[in-house]
Coordinates of C-alpha atoms in Angstrom, one line a residue:
M9 CA -71.6 26.6 7.2
A10 CA -73.7 23.9 5.7
L11 CA -70.8 23.0 3.4
S12 CA -68.3 22.6 6.2
L13 CA -70.7 20.3 8.0
S14 CA -71.3 18.1 5.0
L15 CA -67.6 17.7 3.8
P16 CA -65.6 14.7 5.3
D17 CA -62.7 15.1 7.8
Q18 CA -60.2 13.6 5.4
Y19 CA -60.9 16.2 2.9
K20 CA -60.4 19.0 5.5
E21 CA -57.0 17.6 6.6
C22 CA -55.9 17.2 3.0
W23 CA -57.0 20.8 2.2
E24 CA -55.0 22.1 5.1
K25 CA -51.8 20.3 3.9
V26 CA -52.3 21.5 0.4
E27 CA -52.6 25.1 1.7
R28 CA -49.4 24.8 3.7
E29 CA -47.5 23.3 0.8
M30 CA -48.7 25.9 -1.6
S31 CA -47.7 28.8 0.5
C32 CA -44.4 30.7 0.2
S33 CA -42.5 31.0 3.5
I34 CA -41.7 34.7 2.7
C35 CA -44.9 36.1 1.4
L36 CA -47.2 33.5 3.0
C37 CA -49.1 33.3 -0.4
E38 CA -49.4 30.6 -3.1
Y39 CA -46.3 30.0 -5.1
E40 CA -45.7 32.1 -8.2
N41 CA -43.0 30.6 -10.5
P42 CA -41.7 28.4 -7.7
Q43 CA -37.9 28.1 -7.4
V44 CA -36.0 25.3 -5.7
L45 CA -32.7 26.0 -3.8
R46 CA -29.7 23.7 -3.4
C47 CA -31.0 22.9 0.2
G48 CA -34.4 21.8 -1.2
H49 CA -36.5 24.7 0.1
V50 CA -39.1 26.4 -2.4
F51 CA -39.9 30.0 -2.7
C52 CA -41.6 32.4 -5.1
N53 CA -39.3 33.7 -7.8
A54 CA -39.7 37.4 -6.8
C55 CA -39.5 36.7 -3.1
I56 CA -36.2 34.7 -3.2
L57 CA -34.7 37.2 -5.6
R58 CA -35.4 40.0 -3.2
S59 CA -33.9 37.9 -0.3
L60 CA -30.8 37.1 -2.3
R61 CA -30.2 40.8 -3.0
E62 CA -29.7 41.3 0.9
T63 CA -27.8 38.0 1.7
S64 CA -26.6 34.9 -0.2
A65 CA -28.3 32.4 2.1
C66 CA -31.5 30.4 2.4
P67 CA -34.1 32.3 4.4
L68 CA -35.0 29.1 6.4
C69 CA -31.8 27.0 6.9
K70 CA -29.2 29.8 6.2
S71 CA -27.2 27.6 3.9
D72 CA -25.2 29.1 1.1
C73 CA -27.2 30.0 -2.0
W74 CA -26.7 32.0 -5.1
K75 CA -28.9 33.2 -8.0
R76 CA -27.4 30.8 -10.5
S77 CA -28.2 27.8 -8.3
L78 CA -32.0 28.4 -8.5
T79 CA -34.1 25.8 -10.3
Y80 CA -37.6 26.2 -11.6
D81 CA -39.8 23.4 -10.2
A82 CA -42.2 22.4 -13.1
K83 CA -43.9 19.6 -11.1
L84 CA -44.8 21.9 -8.2
S85 CA -46.2 24.4 -10.7
D86 CA -48.4 21.7 -12.3
L87 CA -49.5 20.6 -8.9
I88 CA -50.6 24.2 -7.9
Q89 CA -52.5 24.4 -11.2
R90 CA -54.2 21.1 -10.5
V91 CA -55.1 22.2 -6.9
K92 CA -56.6 25.4 -8.3
E93 CA -58.8 23.4 -10.6
F94 CA -59.8 21.2 -7.6
H95 CA -60.6 24.4 -5.7
D96 CA -62.8 25.5 -8.5
L97 CA -64.8 22.3 -8.5
T98 CA -65.1 22.5 -4.8
E99 CA -66.6 26.0 -5.0
M100 CA -69.0 24.7 -7.7
L101 CA -70.0 21.8 -5.2
V102 CA -70.5 24.3 -2.4
S103 CA -72.7 26.5 -4.5
T104 CA -74.7 23.4 -5.6
A105 CA -75.1 22.5 -2.0
Q106 CA -76.4 25.9 -1.1
V107 CA -78.9 25.9 -3.9
T108 CA -80.0 22.5 -2.7
S109 CA -80.5 23.8 0.9
R110 CA -82.5 26.7 -0.5
A111 CA -84.6 24.4 -2.6
L112 CA -85.2 22.2 0.4
S113 CA -86.3 25.2 2.5
Q114 CA -88.5 26.5 -0.2
S115 CA -90.0 23.1 -0.9
S116 CA -91.0 22.5 2.7
E117 CA -94.4 23.8 1.8
A118 CA -94.6 21.7 -1.3
I119 CA -94.0 18.6 0.8
E120 CA -97.1 19.4 2.8
F121 CA -99.1 19.6 -0.5
G122 CA -98.0 16.3 -1.8
T123 CA -95.0 17.1 -4.1
C124 CA -92.6 14.7 -2.2
T125 CA -91.9 12.7 -5.4
Q126 CA -90.4 15.5 -7.3
L127 CA -88.3 16.6 -4.2
E128 CA -86.9 13.0 -3.7
E129 CA -85.8 13.0 -7.4
E130 CA -84.1 16.3 -6.8
I131 CA -82.4 15.0 -3.7
S132 CA -81.2 11.8 -5.4
R133 CA -79.8 13.8 -8.3
F134 CA -77.8 16.0 -5.9
Q135 CA -76.6 13.1 -3.9
S136 CA -75.2 11.4 -7.0
I137 CA -73.4 14.6 -7.9
Y138 CA -72.0 14.9 -4.4
A139 CA -70.8 11.2 -4.5
Q140 CA -69.0 11.9 -7.9
K141 CA -67.4 15.0 -6.4
S142 CA -66.3 13.1 -3.3
E143 CA -64.7 10.4 -5.4
G144 CA -62.8 13.1 -7.4
A145 CA -61.7 14.7 -4.2
E146 CA -60.3 11.4 -2.9
E147 CA -58.4 10.7 -6.2
A148 CA -57.0 14.3 -6.0
C149 CA -55.8 13.7 -2.4
N150 CA -54.1 10.4 -3.5
E151 CA -52.5 12.1 -6.5
I152 CA -51.2 14.9 -4.1
E153 CA -49.7 12.3 -1.7
K154 CA -47.9 10.6 -4.6
I155 CA -46.5 13.9 -5.8
Q156 CA -45.3 14.7 -2.3
K157 CA -43.5 11.3 -2.1
Q158 CA -41.8 12.0 -5.4
I159 CA -40.7 15.4 -4.2
E160 CA -39.2 13.9 -1.0
K161 CA -37.3 11.3 -3.1
Q162 CA -36.0 14.0 -5.4
R163 CA -34.9 16.1 -2.4
A164 CA -33.0 12.9 -0.9
A165 CA -31.4 12.3 -4.3
K166 CA -30.3 15.9 -4.5
K167 CA -28.9 15.7 -1.0
K168 CA -26.8 12.7 -1.9
I169 CA -25.5 14.3 -5.1
L170 CA -24.5 17.4 -3.1
Q171 CA -22.7 15.2 -0.5
S172 CA -20.8 13.2 -3.3
I173 CA -19.8 16.5 -4.9
S174 CA -18.5 17.9 -1.6
R175 CA -16.5 14.6 -1.2
M176 CA -15.1 14.9 -4.7
E177 CA -14.1 18.5 -4.0
E178 CA -12.2 17.4 -0.9
T179 CA -10.5 14.6 -2.8
I180 CA -9.5 17.0 -5.6
S181 CA -8.1 19.5 -3.1
K182 CA -6.1 16.8 -1.3
R183 CA -4.7 15.5 -4.6
T184 CA -3.8 19.0 -5.7
A185 CA -1.9 19.5 -2.5
E186 CA -0.1 16.3 -3.0
I187 CA 0.8 17.2 -6.7
E188 CA 2.2 20.6 -5.5
E189 CA 4.3 18.8 -2.9
E190 CA 5.6 16.3 -5.4
E191 CA 6.4 19.2 -7.8
K192 CA 8.4 20.9 -5.0
R193 CA 10.3 17.7 -4.3
M194 CA 11.1 17.2 -8.0
E195 CA 12.3 20.8 -8.2
E196 CA 14.6 20.2 -5.3
R197 CA 15.9 16.9 -6.8
K198 CA 16.5 18.8 -10.1
K199 CA 18.5 21.5 -8.3
A200 CA 20.5 18.9 -6.5
K201 CA 21.2 17.0 -9.7
S202 CA 22.3 20.3 -11.5
K203 CA 24.5 21.0 -8.5
R204 CA 26.2 17.6 -8.8
V205 CA 26.7 18.0 -12.6
K206 CA 28.3 21.5 -12.0
Q207 CA 30.6 19.9 -9.4
V208 CA 31.6 17.1 -11.8
R209 CA 32.2 19.5 -14.6
A210 CA 34.3 21.7 -12.3
R211 CA 36.4 18.7 -11.3
L212 CA 36.9 17.7 -14.9
R213 CA 38.0 21.2 -15.8
E214 CA 40.4 21.3 -13.0
K215 CA 41.8 17.9 -14.0
Q216 CA 42.1 19.0 -17.6
S217 CA 43.8 22.2 -16.7
G218 CA 46.3 20.4 -14.4
K219 CA 45.2 22.2 -11.2
K220 CA 44.7 20.2 -8.0
T221 CA 41.4 20.2 -6.4
S222 CA 41.0 21.0 -2.7
E223 CA 40.8 17.4 -1.7
E224 CA 44.0 16.6 -3.7
K225 CA 45.7 19.5 -2.0
K226 CA 44.7 18.2 1.5
K227 CA 46.0 14.8 0.6
G228 CA 49.3 16.2 -0.7
E229 CA 49.7 18.2 2.6
R230 CA 49.1 15.1 4.7
R231 CA 51.5 13.0 2.5
S232 CA 54.3 15.7 2.9
S233 CA 53.8 16.0 6.6
A234 CA 53.5 12.2 7.3
P235 CA 56.7 10.2 7.8
P236 CA 57.7 7.9 4.9
S237 CA 55.9 4.6 5.2
V238 CA 57.2 1.2 4.3
P239 CA 55.2 -0.1 1.3
A240 CA 53.0 -3.0 2.1
R241 CA 54.1 -6.5 1.2
R242 CA 52.3 -7.7 -1.9
E243 CA 51.1 -11.3 -2.3
P244 CA 53.2 -13.2 -4.9
L245 CA 51.4 -13.7 -8.2
Q246 CA 50.7 -17.2 -9.4
E247 CA 53.7 -18.6 -11.2
L248 CA 53.1 -18.8 -14.9
P249 CA 54.9 -21.0 -17.5
S250 CA 58.3 -19.6 -18.4
N251 CA 58.0 -20.3 -22.1
R252 CA 54.9 -18.1 -22.6
T253 CA 54.9 -14.8 -24.5
P254 CA 54.3 -11.8 -22.3
P255 CA 51.0 -10.1 -23.1
A256 CA 50.9 -6.6 -24.5
S257 CA 49.9 -5.1 -21.2
E258 CA 53.1 -6.5 -19.6
R259 CA 55.3 -5.2 -22.4
K260 CA 53.7 -1.8 -22.1
A261 CA 54.2 -1.9 -18.3
G262 CA 57.9 -2.7 -18.8
R263 CA 58.4 0.3 -21.0
K264 CA 56.7 2.4 -18.5
R265 CA 58.8 1.1 -15.7
K266 CA 62.0 2.0 -17.6
H267 CA 60.6 5.6 -18.3
L268 CA 59.8 5.9 -14.5
A269 CA 63.3 4.8 -13.5
D270 CA 64.7 7.6 -15.7
E271 CA 62.3 10.1 -14.0
V272 CA 63.4 8.8 -10.6
G273 CA 67.0 9.3 -11.5
E274 CA 66.4 12.9 -12.7
G275 CA 64.4 13.6 -9.5
S276 CA 67.2 12.3 -7.3
T277 CA 69.8 14.4 -9.0
N278 CA 67.7 17.5 -9.0
G279 CA 66.4 16.9 -5.4
G280 CA 62.7 17.4 -6.5
A281 CA 60.5 15.7 -3.8
S282 CA 57.3 16.3 -5.9
V283 CA 58.8 14.3 -8.9
R284 CA 59.5 11.4 -6.5
V285 CA 55.9 11.4 -5.2
K286 CA 54.5 11.5 -8.7
V287 CA 56.7 8.6 -9.8
E288 CA 55.8 6.6 -6.7
K289 CA 52.1 7.1 -7.6
K290 CA 52.6 6.1 -11.2
E291 CA 54.7 3.1 -10.2
G292 CA 51.9 1.9 -7.7
A293 CA 49.3 2.2 -10.4
M294 CA 51.5 0.4 -12.9
Q295 CA 52.1 -2.5 -10.4
R296 CA 48.3 -2.9 -9.8
H297 CA 47.6 -2.9 -13.6
Q298 CA 50.4 -5.4 -14.1
Q299 CA 49.0 -7.6 -11.3
V300 CA 45.5 -7.6 -12.7
A301 CA 46.8 -8.3 -16.3
S302 CA 49.0 -11.2 -15.0
L303 CA 46.1 -12.8 -13.1
S304 CA 43.8 -12.5 -16.1
S305 CA 46.5 -14.0 -18.3
A306 CA 47.0 -16.9 -15.8
D307 CA 43.4 -17.5 -15.6
A308 CA 43.2 -17.6 -19.4
I309 CA 46.1 -20.2 -19.5
L310 CA 45.2 -22.4 -16.6
S311 CA 41.4 -22.6 -17.1
P312 CA 39.7 -23.9 -20.3
P313 CA 37.6 -21.5 -22.3
S314 CA 33.8 -21.6 -21.3
S315 CA 31.2 -22.1 -24.0
S316 CA 28.6 -20.0 -22.0
S317 CA 30.6 -16.9 -21.7
K318 CA 28.6 -13.6 -21.5
P319 CA 28.1 -11.9 -24.8
R320 CA 28.8 -8.2 -25.5
L321 CA 30.3 -7.5 -22.0
A322 CA 33.4 -5.6 -21.5
S323 CA 36.4 -7.0 -19.7
K324 CA 36.0 -7.1 -15.9
G325 CA 39.5 -5.6 -15.4
D326 CA 38.3 -2.3 -17.0
G327 CA 35.9 0.3 -15.5
P328 CA 32.2 -0.2 -16.0
V329 CA 30.8 0.5 -19.4
I330 CA 27.3 1.9 -19.0
L331 CA 24.4 1.7 -21.4
T332 CA 21.6 4.0 -20.6
T333 CA 17.8 3.8 -21.4
G334 CA 14.8 5.9 -20.7
L335 CA 16.9 8.8 -19.2
T336 CA 16.4 12.5 -19.7
S337 CA 19.1 14.6 -21.2
D338 CA 20.1 15.9 -17.7
E339 CA 20.2 12.5 -16.3
Y340 CA 22.3 11.3 -19.3
E341 CA 24.9 14.1 -18.8
E342 CA 25.1 13.2 -15.1
V343 CA 25.9 9.6 -15.9
R344 CA 28.5 10.6 -18.6
H345 CA 30.3 13.0 -16.3
T346 CA 30.2 10.6 -13.3
A347 CA 31.6 7.8 -15.5
A348 CA 34.4 10.0 -16.8
L349 CA 35.2 11.2 -13.2
L350 CA 35.3 7.7 -11.7
G351 CA 37.1 5.8 -14.5
G352 CA 34.2 4.4 -16.4
S353 CA 32.7 5.1 -19.8
V354 CA 29.3 5.2 -21.5
A355 CA 28.5 2.8 -24.3
R356 CA 27.6 4.5 -27.7
G357 CA 24.9 1.9 -28.5
I358 CA 23.4 -1.5 -27.8
K359 CA 25.8 -3.2 -30.4
T360 CA 28.9 -2.1 -28.3
K361 CA 30.2 -3.9 -25.3
F362 CA 28.7 -2.9 -22.0
T363 CA 28.7 -4.1 -18.3
H364 CA 26.0 -2.0 -16.8
V365 CA 22.5 -0.7 -17.9
V366 CA 21.3 2.4 -16.1
A367 CA 17.5 2.8 -16.6
H368 CA 14.9 5.3 -15.5
T369 CA 12.8 3.8 -12.6
N370 CA 9.5 4.6 -11.0
E371 CA 8.6 4.6 -7.3
S372 CA 8.5 0.8 -7.2
N373 CA 12.1 0.5 -8.4
K374 CA 10.9 -0.8 -11.8
A375 CA 11.8 0.3 -15.3
K376 CA 10.1 0.5 -18.6
R377 CA 10.7 -2.5 -20.7
T378 CA 12.8 -1.4 -23.7
V379 CA 15.1 -3.2 -26.1
K380 CA 18.2 -2.0 -24.1
Y381 CA 16.6 -3.1 -20.9
S382 CA 16.0 -6.6 -22.3
A383 CA 19.4 -6.7 -23.8
G384 CA 21.0 -6.0 -20.4
I385 CA 19.0 -8.9 -18.8
V386 CA 19.6 -11.5 -21.5
S387 CA 23.4 -10.6 -21.7
G388 CA 23.9 -10.8 -17.9
A389 CA 24.7 -7.1 -17.4
C390 CA 24.0 -5.4 -14.1
V391 CA 20.7 -3.5 -14.6
V392 CA 20.5 -0.7 -12.0
G393 CA 18.8 2.6 -11.5
L394 CA 20.1 6.1 -11.6
K395 CA 20.5 6.2 -7.8
W396 CA 23.6 3.8 -8.2
V397 CA 25.3 6.5 -10.3
T398 CA 24.5 9.4 -7.9
D399 CA 25.5 7.5 -4.8
S400 CA 28.8 6.4 -6.5
H401 CA 29.4 10.0 -7.4
D402 CA 28.9 11.1 -3.7
N403 CA 31.1 8.2 -2.6
G404 CA 33.9 9.1 -5.0
A405 CA 34.1 5.5 -6.4
F406 CA 31.7 3.0 -7.9
L407 CA 29.7 1.2 -5.2
P408 CA 28.7 -2.6 -5.3
E409 CA 25.6 -3.0 -7.3
D410 CA 23.8 -5.6 -5.2
D411 CA 21.6 -3.1 -3.4
Y412 CA 20.8 -1.2 -6.6
I413 CA 19.7 -3.9 -9.1
L414 CA 16.2 -3.3 -10.3
D415 CA 13.2 -5.4 -9.1
G416 CA 11.8 -5.8 -12.7
D417 CA 9.7 -3.9 -15.3
D418 CA 6.3 -2.3 -15.2
N419 CA 4.9 -4.7 -17.9
N420 CA 2.6 -7.4 -16.4
G421 CA 4.2 -7.1 -13.0
H422 CA 7.5 -9.1 -13.9
I423 CA 9.7 -9.2 -10.8
G424 CA 13.2 -10.5 -10.1
G425 CA 14.4 -10.9 -13.7
P426 CA 17.4 -8.5 -13.6
R427 CA 18.8 -10.0 -10.4
K428 CA 18.2 -13.6 -11.4
A429 CA 20.0 -13.1 -14.8
Y430 CA 22.9 -11.2 -13.3
L431 CA 23.6 -13.9 -10.6
A432 CA 23.1 -16.8 -13.1
L433 CA 25.4 -15.5 -15.8
K434 CA 27.9 -14.2 -13.2
D435 CA 28.3 -17.9 -12.1
E436 CA 28.6 -18.8 -15.9
E437 CA 25.4 -20.8 -16.0
R438 CA 23.5 -21.7 -19.1
L439 CA 22.3 -18.9 -21.3
L440 CA 18.6 -18.3 -21.6
F441 CA 18.1 -19.3 -25.3
E442 CA 21.2 -21.6 -25.5
G443 CA 20.4 -24.7 -27.7
L444 CA 17.2 -23.2 -29.2
E445 CA 16.6 -22.4 -32.8
F446 CA 14.3 -19.7 -34.0
Y447 CA 12.7 -18.4 -37.2
L448 CA 11.1 -15.0 -37.4
H449 CA 8.1 -15.1 -39.8
G450 CA 6.4 -12.3 -41.6
T451 CA 6.4 -8.7 -40.5
F452 CA 6.0 -7.3 -37.0
S453 CA 3.8 -4.3 -35.9
S454 CA 5.0 -1.3 -33.8
R455 CA 3.9 -2.9 -30.5
L456 CA 6.8 -5.3 -30.8
P457 CA 10.5 -4.7 -31.4
S458 CA 11.7 -4.9 -34.9
K459 CA 12.8 -8.1 -36.5
E460 CA 16.5 -7.0 -36.2
D461 CA 16.1 -6.2 -32.5
L462 CA 14.4 -9.6 -31.8
R463 CA 17.2 -11.4 -33.8
M464 CA 19.8 -9.5 -31.7
L465 CA 18.2 -10.4 -28.4
I466 CA 18.0 -14.1 -29.3
T467 CA 21.6 -14.1 -30.4
M468 CA 22.7 -12.4 -27.1
G469 CA 20.8 -15.1 -25.2
G470 CA 22.7 -17.9 -26.9
G471 CA 20.0 -18.8 -29.4
K472 CA 20.3 -19.4 -33.1
V473 CA 18.1 -17.6 -35.8
T474 CA 17.7 -19.5 -39.1
A475 CA 17.1 -17.5 -42.3
K476 CA 15.0 -20.1 -44.0
L477 CA 12.2 -22.3 -42.6
P478 CA 12.5 -25.9 -43.7
G479 CA 9.6 -27.8 -45.3
R480 CA 8.9 -30.1 -42.4
T481 CA 10.8 -30.4 -39.1
S482 CA 12.8 -33.5 -38.6
A483 CA 12.5 -35.6 -35.4
G484 CA 15.7 -34.1 -33.8
R485 CA 15.3 -30.6 -35.0
K486 CA 12.7 -28.2 -33.3
I487 CA 12.4 -24.7 -34.6
I488 CA 10.4 -22.1 -32.6
V489 CA 8.4 -19.9 -35.1
I490 CA 8.0 -16.4 -33.8
V491 CA 5.0 -14.4 -35.4
D492 CA 3.0 -11.3 -34.7
S493 CA -0.7 -12.2 -34.4
E494 CA -1.8 -8.7 -35.7
T495 CA -0.1 -9.3 -39.0
L496 CA -0.4 -13.1 -39.3
T497 CA -3.1 -14.1 -41.9
H498 CA -5.2 -17.2 -41.8
K499 CA -3.4 -18.5 -45.0
E500 CA 0.0 -18.2 -43.3
Y501 CA -1.2 -19.8 -40.1
S502 CA -2.6 -22.9 -41.9
D503 CA 0.5 -23.2 -44.0
L504 CA 2.7 -23.2 -40.8
T505 CA 0.6 -25.8 -39.0
Q506 CA 0.5 -28.1 -42.0
R507 CA 4.3 -28.0 -42.1
G508 CA 4.3 -29.1 -38.4
H509 CA 5.1 -25.7 -36.8
Q510 CA 3.0 -24.1 -34.0
P511 CA 3.4 -20.3 -34.2
V512 CA 4.4 -18.4 -31.0
M513 CA 3.8 -14.8 -30.4
G514 CA 6.8 -12.4 -30.1
Q515 CA 5.6 -11.5 -26.6
W516 CA 7.0 -14.9 -25.4
I517 CA 10.6 -13.7 -26.1
L518 CA 10.1 -10.4 -24.2
D519 CA 8.4 -12.1 -21.2
S520 CA 10.9 -14.9 -21.0
I521 CA 13.7 -12.3 -20.9
S522 CA 11.9 -10.2 -18.2
T523 CA 11.6 -13.2 -15.9
F524 CA 14.9 -14.9 -17.2
E525 CA 12.9 -18.0 -17.5
L526 CA 11.4 -19.7 -20.6
Q527 CA 7.6 -19.3 -20.4
P528 CA 5.2 -22.0 -21.5
K529 CA 4.7 -21.6 -25.2
E530 CA 1.2 -22.9 -25.0
E531 CA 0.1 -19.6 -23.3
F532 CA 1.6 -17.6 -26.2
A533 CA 0.2 -19.6 -29.1
G534 CA 0.0 -17.2 -32.1
F535 CA -3.4 -17.1 -33.8
P536 CA -4.3 -14.8 -36.7
L537 CA -6.2 -11.7 -35.7
C538 CA -6.3 -10.0 -39.1
S539 CA -8.3 -10.9 -42.2
D540 CA -6.8 -12.1 -45.3

């Protein structure tokens, strides 16, 4: 009782807090091997294991908890050990105070006999000891408060981490659902494409075997039931010079006309209506072919040849010649069968003539920049996506390309190059590299097209590639030296600059083609990146 009266109130409050913090909520005793749950509550190891055998939840907040989520709290264990030491010191202080009180009671008689000096010394000694113990108790209380603040910070940090983990799990689940939906849509597209390919193959087999398709049979029935119609009057063709030699197409058409006349005669004598219908169809197709050939011949005679004609393009009178890039094997088969069905063809390679480039596109209607893609732009071909082929197949004839021209490529966000090149070269404007002279210096790494591909792109764009670089450029002759900075050495760079040439990176050619506009060469200055 004497100890409780002598201790300060701050110590009593601190001691009560320590006792509450050190007690387990299950056994109401001091922690033994304290374990921290995901929710932040602490229990004894044995107590929480017994509780988890019955239910997988926290005994206090009822949140989900499992045995593998338990964490041993080393700091709390150290705190309990320090509190125990402080408790031992307190007991020693209490015992000392009790001894002092007994000594005071026993020395009351000695005070009466004049031994006050010795008693005062003993009291002062005990007072100094008590002051030291009080200072230690205050320091322990401050240390306990600091540890409590650290524990609260750790709990807040754990709570934030758990919240972020839950948000990440929600994001992952949403993304997984989106991926599954996208896979389902891709599977449906694949099935639709395979169905169209099967239809095209069936039509080709029926045509090759000579059988009529269901649509052709319906047309034949309507034609046989309908009254004979008067053929529409055709516009007269432009009069051509009489002293010209007929082209080969007209000579061939004349021979076909004679052969058709013989067939008409045989059909009239035999009374075969089907032969007459067949002859009329052939004669109409022959007249259309002759009209196109005559108009093209007249244009060739009456108009002078243009110096900026588009290179490597098939004749406009023929069906489209399609060059593919970036397609899968199924997509290529679909293009090939559709072209064969609708009167077009597929180019065997980039060095053959072509009128269209069909590229694989992403969701933004942009394609990957390849050599074939760049060749299509620089040559003025119509660069479209696969949707043009599928829609043309469903329509039964090739559709206009204006709504299907690609927006650009996915390299550096280049937009509008294919449409700009197609419209410019369609109006027979100036080629991109017309009037420019190039020299390809050194070797080129794998990140750029090969030297042969770059030479081909420059030539298709109207440029000229010289095989030998002159010593110094003259006043009227400017040569653009194309290099690769990854393979250009410092010695080669100094040699070129001393001869009056400023090297330009090969990326300049590709970016100029992608935008169909010559880019500033200063932004593509070629500096050596490799050591000699």
